[in-house]
Short mmCIF file of C-alpha atoms in Angstrom, two decimals:
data_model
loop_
_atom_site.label_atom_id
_atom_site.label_comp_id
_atom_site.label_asym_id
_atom_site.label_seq_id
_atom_site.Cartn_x
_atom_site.Cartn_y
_atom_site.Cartn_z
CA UNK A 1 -28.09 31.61 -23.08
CA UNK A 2 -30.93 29.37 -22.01
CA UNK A 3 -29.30 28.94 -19.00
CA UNK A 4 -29.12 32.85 -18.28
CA UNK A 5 -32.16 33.30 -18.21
CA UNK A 6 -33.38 30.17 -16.35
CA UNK A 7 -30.87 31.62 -13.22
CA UNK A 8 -32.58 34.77 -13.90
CA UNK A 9 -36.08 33.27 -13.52
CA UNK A 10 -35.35 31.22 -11.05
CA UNK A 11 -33.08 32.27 -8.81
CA UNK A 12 -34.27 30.58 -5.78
CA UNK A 13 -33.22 27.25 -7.12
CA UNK A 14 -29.96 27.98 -7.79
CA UNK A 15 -29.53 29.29 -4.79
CA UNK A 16 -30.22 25.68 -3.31
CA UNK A 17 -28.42 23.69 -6.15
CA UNK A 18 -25.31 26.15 -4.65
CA UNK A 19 -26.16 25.08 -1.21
CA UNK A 20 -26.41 21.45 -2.22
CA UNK A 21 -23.11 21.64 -4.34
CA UNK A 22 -21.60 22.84 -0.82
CA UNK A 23 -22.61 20.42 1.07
CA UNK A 24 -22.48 17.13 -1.28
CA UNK A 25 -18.87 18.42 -1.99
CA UNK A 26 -17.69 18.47 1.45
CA UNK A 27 -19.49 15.31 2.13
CA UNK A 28 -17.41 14.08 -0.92
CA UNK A 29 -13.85 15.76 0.36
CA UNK A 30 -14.75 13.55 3.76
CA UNK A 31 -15.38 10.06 2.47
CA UNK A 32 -13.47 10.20 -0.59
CA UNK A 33 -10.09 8.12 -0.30
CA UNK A 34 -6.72 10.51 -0.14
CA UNK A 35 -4.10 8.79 -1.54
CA UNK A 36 -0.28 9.76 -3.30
CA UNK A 37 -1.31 8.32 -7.03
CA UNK A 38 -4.78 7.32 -8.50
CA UNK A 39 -5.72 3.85 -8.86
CA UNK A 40 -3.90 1.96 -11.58
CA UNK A 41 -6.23 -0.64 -12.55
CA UNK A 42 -3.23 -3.15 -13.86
CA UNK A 43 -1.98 -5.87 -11.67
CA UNK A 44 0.51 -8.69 -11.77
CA UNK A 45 1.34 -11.72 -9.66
CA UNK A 46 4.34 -12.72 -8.73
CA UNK A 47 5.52 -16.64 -7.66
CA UNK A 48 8.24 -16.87 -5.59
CA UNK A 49 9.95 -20.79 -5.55
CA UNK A 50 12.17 -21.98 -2.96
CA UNK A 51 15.50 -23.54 -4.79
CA UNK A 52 17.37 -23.80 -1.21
CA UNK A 53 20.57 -25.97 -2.78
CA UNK A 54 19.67 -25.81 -6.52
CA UNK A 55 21.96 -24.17 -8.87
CA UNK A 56 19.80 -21.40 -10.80
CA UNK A 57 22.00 -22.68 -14.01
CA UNK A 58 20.77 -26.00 -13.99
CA UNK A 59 16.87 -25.40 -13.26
CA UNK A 60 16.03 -22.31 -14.63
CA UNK A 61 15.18 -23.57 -18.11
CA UNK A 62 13.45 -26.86 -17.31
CA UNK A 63 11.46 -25.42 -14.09
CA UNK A 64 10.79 -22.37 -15.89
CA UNK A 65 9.16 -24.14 -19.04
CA UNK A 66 7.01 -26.06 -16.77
CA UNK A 67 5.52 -23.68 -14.62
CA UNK A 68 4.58 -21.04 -17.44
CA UNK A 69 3.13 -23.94 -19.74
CA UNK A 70 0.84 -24.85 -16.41
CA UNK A 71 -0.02 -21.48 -16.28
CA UNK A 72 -0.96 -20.26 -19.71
CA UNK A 73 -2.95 -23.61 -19.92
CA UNK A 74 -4.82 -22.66 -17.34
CA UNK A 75 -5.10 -19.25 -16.89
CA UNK A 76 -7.18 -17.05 -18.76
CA UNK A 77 -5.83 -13.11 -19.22
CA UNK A 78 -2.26 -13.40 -19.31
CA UNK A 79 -0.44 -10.58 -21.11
CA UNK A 80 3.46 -11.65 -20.45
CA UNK A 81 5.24 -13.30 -18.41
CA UNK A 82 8.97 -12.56 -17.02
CA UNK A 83 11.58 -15.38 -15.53
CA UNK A 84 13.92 -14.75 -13.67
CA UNK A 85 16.50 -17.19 -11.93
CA UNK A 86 18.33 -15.93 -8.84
CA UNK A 87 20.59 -18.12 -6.27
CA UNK A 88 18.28 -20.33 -4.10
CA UNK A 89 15.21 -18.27 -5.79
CA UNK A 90 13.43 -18.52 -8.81
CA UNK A 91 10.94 -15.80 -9.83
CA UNK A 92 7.98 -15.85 -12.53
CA UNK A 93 6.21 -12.84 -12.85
CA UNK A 94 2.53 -12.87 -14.74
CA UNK A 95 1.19 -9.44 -16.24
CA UNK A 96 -2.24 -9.30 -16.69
CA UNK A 97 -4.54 -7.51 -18.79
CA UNK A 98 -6.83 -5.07 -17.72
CA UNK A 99 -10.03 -6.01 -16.61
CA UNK A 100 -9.23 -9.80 -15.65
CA UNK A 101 -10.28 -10.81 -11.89
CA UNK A 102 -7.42 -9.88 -9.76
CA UNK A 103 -8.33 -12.24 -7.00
CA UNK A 104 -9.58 -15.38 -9.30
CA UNK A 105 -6.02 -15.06 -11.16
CA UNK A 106 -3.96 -15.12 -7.81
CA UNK A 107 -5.64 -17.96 -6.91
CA UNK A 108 -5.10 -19.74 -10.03
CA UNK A 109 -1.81 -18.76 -10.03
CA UNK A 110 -1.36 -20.27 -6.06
CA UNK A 111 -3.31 -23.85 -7.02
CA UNK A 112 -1.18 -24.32 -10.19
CA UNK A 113 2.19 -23.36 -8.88
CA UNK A 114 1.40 -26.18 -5.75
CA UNK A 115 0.19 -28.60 -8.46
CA UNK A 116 2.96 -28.51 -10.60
CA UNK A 117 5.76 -29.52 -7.69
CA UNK A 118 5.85 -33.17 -8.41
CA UNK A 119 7.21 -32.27 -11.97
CA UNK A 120 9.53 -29.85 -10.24
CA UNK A 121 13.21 -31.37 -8.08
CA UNK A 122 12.83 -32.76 -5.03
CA UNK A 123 13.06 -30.11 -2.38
CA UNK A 124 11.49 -27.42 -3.32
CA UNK A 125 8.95 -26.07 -0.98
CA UNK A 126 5.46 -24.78 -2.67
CA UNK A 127 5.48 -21.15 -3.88
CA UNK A 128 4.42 -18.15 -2.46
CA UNK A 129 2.19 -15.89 -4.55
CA UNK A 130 1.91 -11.91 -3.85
CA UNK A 131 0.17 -9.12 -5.84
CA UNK A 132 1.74 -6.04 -6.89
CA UNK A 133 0.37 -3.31 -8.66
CA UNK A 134 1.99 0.29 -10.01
CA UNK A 135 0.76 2.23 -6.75
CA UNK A 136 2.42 -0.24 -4.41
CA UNK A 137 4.72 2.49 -2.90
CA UNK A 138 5.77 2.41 0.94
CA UNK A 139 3.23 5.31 2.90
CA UNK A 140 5.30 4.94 5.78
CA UNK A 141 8.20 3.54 6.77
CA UNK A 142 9.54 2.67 10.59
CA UNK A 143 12.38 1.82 11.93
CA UNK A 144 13.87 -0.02 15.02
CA UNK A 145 16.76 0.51 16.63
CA UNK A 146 18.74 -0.31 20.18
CA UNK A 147 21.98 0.40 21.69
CA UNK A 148 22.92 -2.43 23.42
CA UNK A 149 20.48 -5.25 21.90
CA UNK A 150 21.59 -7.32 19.25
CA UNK A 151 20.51 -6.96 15.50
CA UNK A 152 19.10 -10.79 15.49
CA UNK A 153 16.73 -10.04 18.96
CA UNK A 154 15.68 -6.72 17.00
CA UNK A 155 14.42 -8.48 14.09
CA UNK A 156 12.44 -11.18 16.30
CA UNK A 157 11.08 -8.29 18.02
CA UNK A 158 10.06 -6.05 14.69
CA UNK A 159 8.73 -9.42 12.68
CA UNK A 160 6.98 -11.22 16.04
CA UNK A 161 5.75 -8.43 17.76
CA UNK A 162 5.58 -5.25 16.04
CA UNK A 163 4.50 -6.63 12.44
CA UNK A 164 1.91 -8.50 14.07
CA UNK A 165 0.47 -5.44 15.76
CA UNK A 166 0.54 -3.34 12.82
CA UNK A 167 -1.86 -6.20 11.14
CA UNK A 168 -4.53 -4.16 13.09
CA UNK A 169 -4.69 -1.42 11.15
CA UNK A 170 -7.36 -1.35 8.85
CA UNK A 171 -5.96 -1.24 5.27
CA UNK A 172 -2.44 -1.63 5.97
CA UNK A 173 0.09 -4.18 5.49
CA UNK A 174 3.42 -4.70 6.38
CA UNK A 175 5.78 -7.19 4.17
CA UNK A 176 8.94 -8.73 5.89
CA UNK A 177 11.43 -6.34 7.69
CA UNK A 178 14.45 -5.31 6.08
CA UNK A 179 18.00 -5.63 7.97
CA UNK A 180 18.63 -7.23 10.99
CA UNK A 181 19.33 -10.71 11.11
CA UNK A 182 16.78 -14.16 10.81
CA UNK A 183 16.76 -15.84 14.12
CA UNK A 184 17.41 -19.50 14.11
CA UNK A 185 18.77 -22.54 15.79
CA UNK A 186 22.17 -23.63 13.92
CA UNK A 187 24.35 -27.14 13.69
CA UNK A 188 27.29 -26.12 12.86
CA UNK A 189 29.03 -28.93 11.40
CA UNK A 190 32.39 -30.59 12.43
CA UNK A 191 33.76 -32.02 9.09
CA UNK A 192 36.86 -34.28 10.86
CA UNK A 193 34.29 -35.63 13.47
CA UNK A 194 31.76 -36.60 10.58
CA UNK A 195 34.84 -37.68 8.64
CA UNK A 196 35.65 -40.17 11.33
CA UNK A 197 32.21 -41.71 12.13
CA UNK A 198 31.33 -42.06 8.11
CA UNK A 199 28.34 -39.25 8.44
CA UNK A 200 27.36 -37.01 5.85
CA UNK A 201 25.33 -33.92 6.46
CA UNK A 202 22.54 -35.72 4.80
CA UNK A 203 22.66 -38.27 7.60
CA UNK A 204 22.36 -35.97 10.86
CA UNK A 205 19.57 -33.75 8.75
CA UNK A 206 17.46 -36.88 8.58
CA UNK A 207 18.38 -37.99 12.22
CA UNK A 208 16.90 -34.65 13.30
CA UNK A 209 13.69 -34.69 11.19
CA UNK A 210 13.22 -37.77 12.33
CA UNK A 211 14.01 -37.27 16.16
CA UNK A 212 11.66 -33.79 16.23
CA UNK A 213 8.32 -34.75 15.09
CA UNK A 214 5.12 -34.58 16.73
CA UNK A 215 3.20 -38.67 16.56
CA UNK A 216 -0.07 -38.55 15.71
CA UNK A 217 -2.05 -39.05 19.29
CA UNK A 218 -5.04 -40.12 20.98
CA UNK A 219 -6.47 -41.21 24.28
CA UNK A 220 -5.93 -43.78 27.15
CA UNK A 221 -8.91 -45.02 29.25
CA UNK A 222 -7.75 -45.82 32.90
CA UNK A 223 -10.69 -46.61 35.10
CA UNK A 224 -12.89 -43.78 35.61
CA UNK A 225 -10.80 -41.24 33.82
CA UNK A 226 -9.87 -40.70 29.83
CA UNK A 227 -6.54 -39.06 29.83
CA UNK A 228 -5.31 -37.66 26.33
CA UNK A 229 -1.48 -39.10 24.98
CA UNK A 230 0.68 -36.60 23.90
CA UNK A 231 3.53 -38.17 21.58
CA UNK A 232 5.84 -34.84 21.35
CA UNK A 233 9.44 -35.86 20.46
CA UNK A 234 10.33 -32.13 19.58
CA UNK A 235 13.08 -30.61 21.80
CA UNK A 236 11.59 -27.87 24.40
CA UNK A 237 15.33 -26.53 24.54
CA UNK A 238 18.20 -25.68 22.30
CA UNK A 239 20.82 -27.70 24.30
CA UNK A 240 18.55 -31.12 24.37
CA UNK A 241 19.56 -31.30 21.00
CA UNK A 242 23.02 -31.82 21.40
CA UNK A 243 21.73 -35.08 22.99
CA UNK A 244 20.14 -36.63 19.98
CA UNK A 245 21.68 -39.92 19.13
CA UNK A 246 23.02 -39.71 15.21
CA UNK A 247 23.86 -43.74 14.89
CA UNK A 248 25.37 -46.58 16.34
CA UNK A 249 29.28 -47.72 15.67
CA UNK A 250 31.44 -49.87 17.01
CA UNK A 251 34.52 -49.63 19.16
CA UNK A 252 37.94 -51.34 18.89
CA UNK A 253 36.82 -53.95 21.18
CA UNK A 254 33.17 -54.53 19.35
CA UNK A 255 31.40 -52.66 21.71
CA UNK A 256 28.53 -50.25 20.17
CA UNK A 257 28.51 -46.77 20.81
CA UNK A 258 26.07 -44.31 20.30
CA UNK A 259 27.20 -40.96 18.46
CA UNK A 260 25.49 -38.03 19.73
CA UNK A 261 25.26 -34.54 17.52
CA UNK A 262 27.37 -32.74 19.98
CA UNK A 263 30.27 -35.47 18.84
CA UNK A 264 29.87 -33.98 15.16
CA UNK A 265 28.39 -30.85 15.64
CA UNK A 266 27.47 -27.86 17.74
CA UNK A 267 23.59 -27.11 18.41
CA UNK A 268 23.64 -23.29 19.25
CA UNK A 269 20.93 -19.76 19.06
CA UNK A 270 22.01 -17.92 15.82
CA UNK A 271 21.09 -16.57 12.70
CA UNK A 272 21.21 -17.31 9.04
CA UNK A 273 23.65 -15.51 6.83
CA UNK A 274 22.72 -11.70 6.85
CA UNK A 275 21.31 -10.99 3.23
CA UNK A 276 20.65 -6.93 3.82
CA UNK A 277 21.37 -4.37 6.07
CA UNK A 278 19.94 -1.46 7.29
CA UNK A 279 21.84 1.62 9.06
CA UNK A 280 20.05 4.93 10.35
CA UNK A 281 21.97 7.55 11.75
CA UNK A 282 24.80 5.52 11.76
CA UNK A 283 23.42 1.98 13.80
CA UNK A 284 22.06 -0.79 12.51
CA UNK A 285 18.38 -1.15 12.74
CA UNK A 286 15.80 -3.04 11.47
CA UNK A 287 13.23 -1.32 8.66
CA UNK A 288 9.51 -2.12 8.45
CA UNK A 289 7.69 -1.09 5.03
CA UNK A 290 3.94 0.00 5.35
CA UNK A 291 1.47 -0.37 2.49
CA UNK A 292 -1.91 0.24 2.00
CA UNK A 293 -4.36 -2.19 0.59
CA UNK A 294 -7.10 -1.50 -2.35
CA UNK A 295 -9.06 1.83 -2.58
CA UNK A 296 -7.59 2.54 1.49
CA UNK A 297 -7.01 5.88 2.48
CA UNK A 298 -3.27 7.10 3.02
CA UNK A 299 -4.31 9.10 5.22
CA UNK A 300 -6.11 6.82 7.11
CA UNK A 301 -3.53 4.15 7.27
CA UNK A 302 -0.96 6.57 8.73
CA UNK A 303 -3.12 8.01 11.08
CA UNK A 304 -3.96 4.28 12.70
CA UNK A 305 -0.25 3.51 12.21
CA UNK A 306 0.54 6.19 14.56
CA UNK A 307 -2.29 5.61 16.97
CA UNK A 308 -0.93 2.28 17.77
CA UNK A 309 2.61 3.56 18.49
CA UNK A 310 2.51 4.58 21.63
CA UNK A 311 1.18 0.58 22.43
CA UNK A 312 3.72 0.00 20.51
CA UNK A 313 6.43 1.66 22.32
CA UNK A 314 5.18 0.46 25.75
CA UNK A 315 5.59 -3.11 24.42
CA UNK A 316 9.12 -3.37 23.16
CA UNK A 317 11.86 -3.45 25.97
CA UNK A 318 12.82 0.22 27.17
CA UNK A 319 16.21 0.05 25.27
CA UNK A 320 14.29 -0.43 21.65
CA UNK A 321 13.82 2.89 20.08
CA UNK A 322 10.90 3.15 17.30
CA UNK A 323 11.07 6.05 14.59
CA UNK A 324 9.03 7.03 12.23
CA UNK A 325 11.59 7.46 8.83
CA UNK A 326 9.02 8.37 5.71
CA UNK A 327 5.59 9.93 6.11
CA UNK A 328 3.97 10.20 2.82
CA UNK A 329 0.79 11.48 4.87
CA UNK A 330 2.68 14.76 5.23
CA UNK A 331 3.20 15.10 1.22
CA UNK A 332 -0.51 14.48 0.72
CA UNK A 333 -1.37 17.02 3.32
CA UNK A 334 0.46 19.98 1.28
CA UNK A 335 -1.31 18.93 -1.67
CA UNK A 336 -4.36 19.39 -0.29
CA UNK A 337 -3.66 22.13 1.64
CA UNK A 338 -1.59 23.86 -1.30
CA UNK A 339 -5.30 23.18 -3.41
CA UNK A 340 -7.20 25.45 -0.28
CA UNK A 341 -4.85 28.18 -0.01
CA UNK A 342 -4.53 28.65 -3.99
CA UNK A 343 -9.19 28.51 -4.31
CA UNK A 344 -9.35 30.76 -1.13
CA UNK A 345 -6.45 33.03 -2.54
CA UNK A 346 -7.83 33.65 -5.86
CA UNK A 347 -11.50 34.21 -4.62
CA UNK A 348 -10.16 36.41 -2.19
CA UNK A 349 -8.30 38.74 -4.62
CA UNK A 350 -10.45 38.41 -7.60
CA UNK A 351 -13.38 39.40 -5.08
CA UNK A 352 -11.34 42.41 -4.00
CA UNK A 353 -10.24 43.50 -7.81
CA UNK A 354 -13.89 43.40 -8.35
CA UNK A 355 -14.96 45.55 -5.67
CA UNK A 356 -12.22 48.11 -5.94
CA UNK A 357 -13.11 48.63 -10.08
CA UNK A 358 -16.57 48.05 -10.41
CA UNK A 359 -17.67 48.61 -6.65
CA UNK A 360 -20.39 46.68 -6.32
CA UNK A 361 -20.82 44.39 -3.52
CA UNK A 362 -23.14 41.74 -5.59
CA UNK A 363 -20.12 40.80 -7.97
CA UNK A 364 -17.96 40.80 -5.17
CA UNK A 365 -20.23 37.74 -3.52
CA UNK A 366 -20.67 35.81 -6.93
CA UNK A 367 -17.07 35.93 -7.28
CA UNK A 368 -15.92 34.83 -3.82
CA UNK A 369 -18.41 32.01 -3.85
CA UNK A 370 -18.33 30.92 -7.34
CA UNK A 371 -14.82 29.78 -7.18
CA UNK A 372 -14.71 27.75 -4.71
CA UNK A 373 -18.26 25.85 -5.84
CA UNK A 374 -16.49 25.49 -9.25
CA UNK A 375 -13.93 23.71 -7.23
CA UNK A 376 -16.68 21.70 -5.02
CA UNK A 377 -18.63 20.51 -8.20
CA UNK A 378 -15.54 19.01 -9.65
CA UNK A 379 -14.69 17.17 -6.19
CA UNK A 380 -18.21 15.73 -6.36
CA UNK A 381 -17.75 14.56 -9.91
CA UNK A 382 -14.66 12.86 -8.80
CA UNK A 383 -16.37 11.04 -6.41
CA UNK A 384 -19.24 9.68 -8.60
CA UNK A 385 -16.41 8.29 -10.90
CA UNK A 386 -14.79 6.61 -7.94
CA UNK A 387 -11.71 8.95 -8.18
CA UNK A 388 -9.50 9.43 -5.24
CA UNK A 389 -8.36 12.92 -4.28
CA UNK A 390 -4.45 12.43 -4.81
CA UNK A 391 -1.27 14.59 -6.69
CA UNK A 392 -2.83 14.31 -9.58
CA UNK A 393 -6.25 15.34 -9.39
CA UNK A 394 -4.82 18.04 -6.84
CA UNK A 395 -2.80 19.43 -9.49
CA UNK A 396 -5.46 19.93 -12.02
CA UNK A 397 -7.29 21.30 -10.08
CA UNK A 398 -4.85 24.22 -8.86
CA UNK A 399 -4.34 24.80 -12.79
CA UNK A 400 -7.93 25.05 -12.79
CA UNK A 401 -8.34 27.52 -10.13
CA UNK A 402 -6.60 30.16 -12.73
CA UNK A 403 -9.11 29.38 -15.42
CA UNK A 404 -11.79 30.26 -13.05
CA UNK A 405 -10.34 33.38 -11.85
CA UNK A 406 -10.06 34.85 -15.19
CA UNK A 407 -13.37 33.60 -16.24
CA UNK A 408 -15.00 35.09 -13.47
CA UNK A 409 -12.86 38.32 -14.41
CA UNK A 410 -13.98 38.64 -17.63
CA UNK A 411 -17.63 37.31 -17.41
CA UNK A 412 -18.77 40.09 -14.36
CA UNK A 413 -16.93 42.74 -16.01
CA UNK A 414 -18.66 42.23 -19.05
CA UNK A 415 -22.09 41.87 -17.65
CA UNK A 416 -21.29 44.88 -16.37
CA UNK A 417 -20.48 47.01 -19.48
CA UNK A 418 -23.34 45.67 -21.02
CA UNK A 419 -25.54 47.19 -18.20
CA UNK A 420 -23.97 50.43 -18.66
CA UNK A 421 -24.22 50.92 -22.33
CA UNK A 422 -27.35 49.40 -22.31
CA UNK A 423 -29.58 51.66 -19.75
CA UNK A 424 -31.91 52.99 -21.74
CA UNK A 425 -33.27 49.45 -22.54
CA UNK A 426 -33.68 48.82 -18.71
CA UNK A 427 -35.39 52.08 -18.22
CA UNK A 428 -38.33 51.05 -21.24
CA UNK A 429 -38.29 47.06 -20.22
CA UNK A 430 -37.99 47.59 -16.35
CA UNK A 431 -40.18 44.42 -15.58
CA UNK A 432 -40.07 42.22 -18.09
CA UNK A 433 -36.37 39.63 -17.64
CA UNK A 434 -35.96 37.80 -20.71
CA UNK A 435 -36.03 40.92 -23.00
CA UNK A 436 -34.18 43.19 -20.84
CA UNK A 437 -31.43 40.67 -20.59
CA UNK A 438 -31.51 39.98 -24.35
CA UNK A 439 -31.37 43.17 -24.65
CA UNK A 440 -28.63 43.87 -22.57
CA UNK A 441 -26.73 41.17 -24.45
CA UNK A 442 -27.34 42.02 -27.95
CA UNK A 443 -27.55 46.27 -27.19
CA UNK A 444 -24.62 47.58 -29.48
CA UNK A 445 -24.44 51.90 -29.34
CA UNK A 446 -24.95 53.52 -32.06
CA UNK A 447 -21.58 55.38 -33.35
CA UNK A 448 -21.80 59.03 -34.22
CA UNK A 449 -19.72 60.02 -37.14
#
């Protein structure tokens, strides 16, 4: 009861340690981050290798071997590792274990998959590394869609313009689209023409890597003036490639002849084979995921998400329509808001129960003020331990709120009965605090028989 009695000596300082508790904890509710789980401290990296033309079959095993002996060799905290071999994809996933550098391991990770290509087939283009953690859920998802523009000009518009853009928000970041289809210049190949002039697909590939390089330049001194040389043999336009010269044959009457790629092929704007597809309300449209990064704010990242929309809007051509299809923002929101109406709720009835039974003003105050700096204190606790307010902590603390209300209940009520039954000690110890409130705790009436 040493505590008791220090309130009841000094009750001035309480009543500032309640005024700081107020104000620390809404400093606290402020700055803290607001987010749909807590942090999950494990990680894992992921390393993603290009097998365009390999048969998963036939290099899963050998490729597989290699890469995770490189990387347990070299790589310290490694719990397990997953492989997986997929059709022109090969993934190897790396589980860490907690505590172990996040960033130091994805670098490892990104230097040993590049160093480890010469042991690897020929063709396969260095790996790309991404983090993932358990919390990596979308916070918001958009989508673009169009009547009358084409599903390969929507993606160029959602990855070139839109993605970029949304780069700008602090603590977001937005992965590839989904749907819509990869823009791309195609050759599509005449098999009886190549069959005719001996050419293999091999052959035109390396006739147009070779024909679309930029040369190494430098500069020309003419007189007075030093003018830079610019070597660019790349094509500025899709139909100049038709025009590149595949080899040299000759003709019936031992002539040569230069075969061009439009004589085995056709140069033309398309896209790559769709892979997904993405349909809202019926059209196809093209889906953009949005993630926060680290200890960011949900809240936060959805807000500057939809700050930069109406830019947004004004950027794309009229007939592009941008939509906002998942806002977790608005399921934090009710958390938080569902925590404030149950604390301001049970203060506000408890208060009243008080003052209707006992009448008395002074437990109607300590009640309505000692909930909600019950609630405060915990916040500010939270945010010492580097907690985040999210579902979770939300949710213990509305099961909290009920513990307080019948605390407060019970505790006021008995103070109460203790200074009824116990009067007559108040009325001989009027001045003196520590014994009248021992004796008001320890006071039992004598029973008559």
């Amino acid at each position: 009861m040493w505590i008791v009695e220090l309130a009841l000596k000094k009750g001035h300082t309480f009543v500032v340690l309640a005024i700081a508790i107020a104000m620390f904890g809404i400093i606290s509710i402020i700055k803290m981050p607001t987010d749909i789980f807590p942090v999950i401290n494990t990680s894992d990296s992921q390393l993603y290798l290009d097998l365009s033309g390999h048969v998963a079959l036939l290099y899963g095993k050998p490729g597989h071997h290699v890469t995770e002996r490189a990387l347990t060799s070299t790589i310290n905290g490694i719990d397990r590792m997953e492989s997986s071999s997929l059709s022109g994809m090969s993934i190897i996933k790396v589980y860490l274990r907690k505590g172990t550098p996040i960033g130091e391991a994805v670098a490892m990770v990104s230097s040993v998959g590049t160093a480890i290509l010469r042991q690897l087939p020929r063709g396969i283009s260095p790996p790309f590394v991404t983090q993932s953690s358990a919390t990596d859920v979308p916070v918001m998802q958009l989508s673009l869609s169009s009547d009358t523009i084409p599903e390969e000009k929507l993606f160029d518009i959602a990855n070139n313009l839109i993605r970029t853009q949304l780069a700008t928000v602090q603590g977001a970041i937005t992965p590839f689209p989904y749907g819509g289809k990869y823009r791309q210049v195609m050759i599509d190949l005449n098999p009886i023409a190549m069959r005719s002039q001996a050419l293999s697909a091999y052959d035109i590939m390396q006739a147009v890597n070779d024909q679309s390089i930029v040369a190494p330049t430098g500069t020309a001194k003419l007189g007075q003036y030093e003018c830079t040389v610019v070597l660019n043999n790349m094509p500025d336009q899709i139909k100049k490639l038709n025009n590149l010269p595949i080899k040299t044959s000759l003709t019936s009457n031992q002539t040569s002849a230069v075969v061009l790629l439009k004589d085995v092929a056709n140069v033309h704007d398309g896209y790559q084979p769709q892979l997904n597809v993405v349909n809202v309300d019926g059209k196809r449209s093209v889906l953009l995921n949005i993630l926060k990064s680290g200890d960011a704010s949900t809240l936060k990242v959805v807000q500057g998400v939809k700050d930069i929309l109406p830019r947004l809007k004004a950027m794309v051509p009229p007939a592009c329509h941008i939509d906002v299809v998942i806002d977790q923002s608005l399921f934090v929101k009710e958390c938080v808001a569902e925590v404030i109406r149950e604390a301001l709720t049970a203060a506000l009835l408890t208060a009243l129960m008080m003052l209707a039974l006992l009448g008395s003003w002074r437990s109607t105050l300590i009640v309505a003020t000692s909930i909600p700096l019950a609630i405060l204190a915990a916040i500010i606790g939270l945010a010492v331990t580097g907690q985040t307010i999210n579902s979770m902590t939300l949710g213990g603390l509305a099961l909290a709120v009920g513990m307080l209300v019948d605390d407060a209940t019970v505790e006021v009520e008995n103070v109460h009965r203790n200074m009824l039954h116990g009067q007559r000690c108040r009325d001989s110890h009027p001045w003196m605090v520590p014994d009248r409130w021992r004796c008001l705790l320890w006071y039992r009436p004598s029973v008559s028989v």
